[in-house]
Coordinates of C-alpha atoms in Angstrom, one line a residue:
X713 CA 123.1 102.2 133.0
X714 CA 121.7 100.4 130.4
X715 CA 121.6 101.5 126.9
X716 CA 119.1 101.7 124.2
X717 CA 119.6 102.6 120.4
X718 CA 116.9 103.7 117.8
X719 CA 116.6 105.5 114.7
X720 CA 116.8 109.4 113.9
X721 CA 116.4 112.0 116.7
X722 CA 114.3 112.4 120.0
X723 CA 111.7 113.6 118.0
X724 CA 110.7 110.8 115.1
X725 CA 108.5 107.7 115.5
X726 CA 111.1 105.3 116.8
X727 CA 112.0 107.4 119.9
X728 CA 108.4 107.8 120.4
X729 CA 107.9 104.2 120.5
X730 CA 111.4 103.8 122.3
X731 CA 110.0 106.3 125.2
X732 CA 106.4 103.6 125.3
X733 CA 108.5 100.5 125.7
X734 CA 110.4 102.2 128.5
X735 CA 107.4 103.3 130.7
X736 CA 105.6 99.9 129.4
X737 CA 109.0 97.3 130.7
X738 CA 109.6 99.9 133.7
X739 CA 113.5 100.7 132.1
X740 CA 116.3 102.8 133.5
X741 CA 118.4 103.5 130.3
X742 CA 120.1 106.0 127.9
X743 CA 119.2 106.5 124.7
X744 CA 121.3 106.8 121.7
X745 CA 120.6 107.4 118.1
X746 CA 121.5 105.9 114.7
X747 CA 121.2 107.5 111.2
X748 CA 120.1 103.9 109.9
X749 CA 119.0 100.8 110.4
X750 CA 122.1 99.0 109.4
X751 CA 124.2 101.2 111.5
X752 CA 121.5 100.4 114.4
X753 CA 122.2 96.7 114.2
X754 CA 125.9 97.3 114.3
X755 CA 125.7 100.0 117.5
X756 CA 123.6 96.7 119.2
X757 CA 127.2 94.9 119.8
X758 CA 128.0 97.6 122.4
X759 CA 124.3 98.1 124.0
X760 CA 121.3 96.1 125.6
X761 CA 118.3 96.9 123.6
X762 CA 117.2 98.3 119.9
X763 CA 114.0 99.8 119.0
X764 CA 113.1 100.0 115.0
X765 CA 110.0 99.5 112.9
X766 CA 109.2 96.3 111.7
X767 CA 105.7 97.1 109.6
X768 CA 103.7 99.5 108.3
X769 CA 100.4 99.4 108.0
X770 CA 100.4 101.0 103.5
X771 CA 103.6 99.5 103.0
X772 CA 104.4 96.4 104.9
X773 CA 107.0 94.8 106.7
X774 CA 110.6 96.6 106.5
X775 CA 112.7 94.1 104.8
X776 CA 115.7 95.1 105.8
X777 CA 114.9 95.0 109.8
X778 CA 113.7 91.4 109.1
X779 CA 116.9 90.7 107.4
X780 CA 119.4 91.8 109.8
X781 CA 117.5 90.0 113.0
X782 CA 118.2 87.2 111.0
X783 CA 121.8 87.8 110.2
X784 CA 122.5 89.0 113.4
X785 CA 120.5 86.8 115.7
X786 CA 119.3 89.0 117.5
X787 CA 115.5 88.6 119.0
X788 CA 112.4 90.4 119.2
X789 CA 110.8 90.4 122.6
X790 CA 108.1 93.0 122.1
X791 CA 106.2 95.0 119.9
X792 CA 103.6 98.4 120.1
X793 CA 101.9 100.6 117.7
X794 CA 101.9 104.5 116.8
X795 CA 99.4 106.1 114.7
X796 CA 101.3 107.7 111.6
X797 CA 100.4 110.6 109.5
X798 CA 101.9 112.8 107.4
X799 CA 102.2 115.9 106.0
X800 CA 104.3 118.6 103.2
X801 CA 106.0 121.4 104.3
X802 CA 107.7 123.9 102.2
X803 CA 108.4 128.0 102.1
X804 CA 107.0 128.3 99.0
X805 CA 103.2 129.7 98.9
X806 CA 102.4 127.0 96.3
X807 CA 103.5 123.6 95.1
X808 CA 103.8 124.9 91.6
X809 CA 107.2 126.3 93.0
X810 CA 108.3 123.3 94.4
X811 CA 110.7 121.0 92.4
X812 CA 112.4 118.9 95.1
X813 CA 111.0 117.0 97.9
X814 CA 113.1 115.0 100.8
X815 CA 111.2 112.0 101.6
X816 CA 111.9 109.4 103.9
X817 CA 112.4 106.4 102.3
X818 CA 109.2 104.6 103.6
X819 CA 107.1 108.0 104.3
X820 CA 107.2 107.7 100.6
X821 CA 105.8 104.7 99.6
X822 CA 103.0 105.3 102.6
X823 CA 102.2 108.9 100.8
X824 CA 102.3 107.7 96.7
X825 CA 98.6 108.8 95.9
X826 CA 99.8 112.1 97.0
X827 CA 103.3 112.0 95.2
X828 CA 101.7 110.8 92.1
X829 CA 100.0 114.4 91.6
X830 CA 103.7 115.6 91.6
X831 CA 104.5 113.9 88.3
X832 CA 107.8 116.8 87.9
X833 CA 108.8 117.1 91.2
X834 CA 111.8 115.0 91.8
X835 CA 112.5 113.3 95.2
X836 CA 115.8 113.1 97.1
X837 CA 115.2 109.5 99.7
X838 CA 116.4 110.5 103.1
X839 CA 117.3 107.4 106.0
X840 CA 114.6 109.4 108.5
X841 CA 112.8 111.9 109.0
X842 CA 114.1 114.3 111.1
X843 CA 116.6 114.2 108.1
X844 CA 114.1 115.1 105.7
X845 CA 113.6 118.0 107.7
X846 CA 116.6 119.6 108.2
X847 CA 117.8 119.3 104.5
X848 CA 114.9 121.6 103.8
X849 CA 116.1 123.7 106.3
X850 CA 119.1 124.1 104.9
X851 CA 118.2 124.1 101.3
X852 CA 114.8 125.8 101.4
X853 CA 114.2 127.5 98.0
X854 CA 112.3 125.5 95.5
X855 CA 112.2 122.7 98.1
X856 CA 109.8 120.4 100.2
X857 CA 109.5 117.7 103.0
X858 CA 107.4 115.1 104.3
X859 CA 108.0 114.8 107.4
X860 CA 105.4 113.2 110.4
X861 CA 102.7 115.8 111.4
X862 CA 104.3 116.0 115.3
X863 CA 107.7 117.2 113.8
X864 CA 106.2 120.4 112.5
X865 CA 108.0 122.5 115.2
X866 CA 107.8 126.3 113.5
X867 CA 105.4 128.3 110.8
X868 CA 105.9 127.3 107.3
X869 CA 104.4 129.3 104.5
X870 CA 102.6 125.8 103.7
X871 CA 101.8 122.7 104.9
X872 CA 99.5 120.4 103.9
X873 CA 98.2 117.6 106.3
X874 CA 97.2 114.3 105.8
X875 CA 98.8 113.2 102.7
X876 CA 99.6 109.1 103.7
X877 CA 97.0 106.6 101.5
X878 CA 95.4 105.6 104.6
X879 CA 93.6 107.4 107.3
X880 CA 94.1 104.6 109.9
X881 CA 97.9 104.4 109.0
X882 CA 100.3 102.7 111.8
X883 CA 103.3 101.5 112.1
X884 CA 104.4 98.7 114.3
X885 CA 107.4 98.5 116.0
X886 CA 110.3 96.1 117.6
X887 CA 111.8 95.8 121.1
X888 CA 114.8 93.9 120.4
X889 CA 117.6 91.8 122.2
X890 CA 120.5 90.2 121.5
X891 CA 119.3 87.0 123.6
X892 CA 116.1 85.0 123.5
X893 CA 113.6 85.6 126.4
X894 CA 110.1 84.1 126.3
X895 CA 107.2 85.1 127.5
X896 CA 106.0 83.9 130.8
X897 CA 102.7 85.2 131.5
X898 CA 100.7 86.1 128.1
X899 CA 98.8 82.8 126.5
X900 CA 97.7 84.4 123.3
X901 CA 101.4 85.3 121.6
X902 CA 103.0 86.2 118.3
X903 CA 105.7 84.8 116.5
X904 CA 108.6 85.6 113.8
X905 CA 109.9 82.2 112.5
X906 CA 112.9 82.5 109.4
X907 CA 112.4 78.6 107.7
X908 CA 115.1 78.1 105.1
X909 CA 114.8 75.1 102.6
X910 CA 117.9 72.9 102.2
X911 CA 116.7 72.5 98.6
X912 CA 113.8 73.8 96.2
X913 CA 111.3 71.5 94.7
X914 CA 108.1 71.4 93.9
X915 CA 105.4 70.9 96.4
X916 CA 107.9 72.8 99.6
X917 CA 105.7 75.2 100.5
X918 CA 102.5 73.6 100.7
X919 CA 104.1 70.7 102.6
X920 CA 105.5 73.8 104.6
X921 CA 102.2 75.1 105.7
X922 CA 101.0 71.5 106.4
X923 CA 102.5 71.8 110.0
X924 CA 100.7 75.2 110.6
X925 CA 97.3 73.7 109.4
X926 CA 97.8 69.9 111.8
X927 CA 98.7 72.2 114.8
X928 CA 95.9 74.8 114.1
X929 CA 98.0 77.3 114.2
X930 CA 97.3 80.8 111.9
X931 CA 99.8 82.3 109.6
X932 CA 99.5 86.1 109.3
X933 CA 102.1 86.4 107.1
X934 CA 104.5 84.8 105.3
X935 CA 107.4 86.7 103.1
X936 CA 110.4 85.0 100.4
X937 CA 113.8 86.7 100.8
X938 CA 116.4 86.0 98.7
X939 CA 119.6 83.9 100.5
X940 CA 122.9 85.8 99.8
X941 CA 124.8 82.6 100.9
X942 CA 124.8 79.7 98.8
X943 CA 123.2 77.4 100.9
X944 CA 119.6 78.2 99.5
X945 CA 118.2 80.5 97.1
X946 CA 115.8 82.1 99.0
X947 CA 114.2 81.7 103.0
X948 CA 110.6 82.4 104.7
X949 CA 109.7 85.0 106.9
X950 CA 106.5 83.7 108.8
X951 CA 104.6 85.5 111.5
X952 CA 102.3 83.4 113.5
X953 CA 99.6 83.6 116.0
X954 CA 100.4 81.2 118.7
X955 CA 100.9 79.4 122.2
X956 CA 104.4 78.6 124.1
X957 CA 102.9 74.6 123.9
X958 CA 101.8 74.6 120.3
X959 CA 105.2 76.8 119.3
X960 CA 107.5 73.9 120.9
X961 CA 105.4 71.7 118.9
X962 CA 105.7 73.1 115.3
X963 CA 109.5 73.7 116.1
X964 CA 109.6 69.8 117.0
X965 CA 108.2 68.8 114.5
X966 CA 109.7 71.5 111.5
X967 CA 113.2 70.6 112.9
X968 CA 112.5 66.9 112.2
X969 CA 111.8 67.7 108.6
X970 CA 115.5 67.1 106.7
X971 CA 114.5 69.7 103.9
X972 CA 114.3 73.0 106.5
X973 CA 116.6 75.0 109.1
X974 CA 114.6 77.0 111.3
X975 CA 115.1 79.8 113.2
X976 CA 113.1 81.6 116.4
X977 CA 113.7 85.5 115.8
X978 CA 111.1 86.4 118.7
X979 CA 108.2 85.4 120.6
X980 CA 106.1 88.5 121.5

């Protein structure tokens, strides 16, 4: 049987949106589960398929997912939405006893209004939320989580719900492979292109997005990353709305252009 990984535990946001890609592709596989993203990546060397979040809708794409497709070469071949909300949990009967909350890395950047009314509480970064959870399990006094409404699984003596910036907060996620597959069927497609300059200099980027504009193709996105090889100082991220004929054209013509290396990480 095949073999899926994802993040966390069968109850956080990437098995939920592992469990919608399954019924979605019709898949018969097992599920296994990482504590973090890097150790995801690695796990993909002995499986078929990883599911992690790519972008959220407060706080943006997750670097380091975009960072490891690329070092990896690995491929995204679908993507899907879950609504995401948030709230605190604690034992305490108020937040005035509260002086430690565990806080998923990314649930707290997506809950900061709320955070910033905490100015003395101090926050221990957790790689998921289900771990978030169960450290305040085990270390309950004078401690707090935020943890994804659907986790709440017993009483606590309070909870407050609703605490993310954004009442329409989501968070995308990535079905990914270790091989390129494209699309056959859909004309209206997304893609995730890495473009690495062979050298900076001034006027690269807007000769860059000179391509996009001849082929009249849109640019949702575009993100700098730093280069930890030596090659170049820094590479783009670019998301773009597209079609198979116009992608083989923009690849065409970006690979004739001496100053870039390009690089497909997924057609969705």
């Amino acid at each position: 049987m095949a073999k899926l990984i994802t993040l966390g535990s069968h109850l956080n946001f990437s098995s939920l949106s592992s469990t919608k890609f399954i019924k979605e592709l019709n898949l018969d596989v097992d599920i296994s589960y990482e504590h973090s993203i890097d150790s995801a990546f690695k796990a993909l060397l002995g499986a078929d398929y990883l599911v992690l979040p790519i972008e959220n809708a407060i706080d943006g794409y997750i670097q380091r997912t975009l960072d490891l497709i690329y070092k990896y070469d690995y491929f995204i071949t679908h993507v899907n939405e879950l609504p995401v909300d948030f709230s605190l949990v604690t034992n305490e009967v108020s937040l005035d006893l509260v002086d430690t909350i565990y806080v998923q890395f990314k649930a707290k950047n997506q809950c900061l209004n709320f955070l910033e009314s905490l100015p003395k509480v101090k926050y221990i970064i957790t790689d998921s939320n289900s771990e978030s959870l169960n450290k305040l399990l085990t270390h309950e006094i004078s401690s707090a989580a935020i943890i994804p409404k659907h986790l709440i699984d017993r009483h606590f003596l309070l909870t407050i719900h609703n605490i993310h910036d954004d009442e329409l907060n989501h968070t995308r996620f990535a079905f990914i492979e270790k091989h390129p597959t494209m699309p056959k069927d859909k004309e209206h497609l997304k893609a995730l292109l890495s473009i690495q300059p062979r050298k900076d200099e001034v006027g690269l980027l807007y000769n860059l997005l000179q391509h996009f504009k001849n082929l009249n193709i849109n640019l949702s996105s575009i993100i700098s990353r730093p280069k930890t090889d030596k090659t170049s100082p820094y590479h783009f991220f670019l998301e773009i709305n597209t079609k198979l004929d116009q992608l083989s054209e923009l690849t065409t013509r970006l690979a004739s252009d001496n100053q870039l290396n390009i690089k497909i990480l997924g057609v969705y």
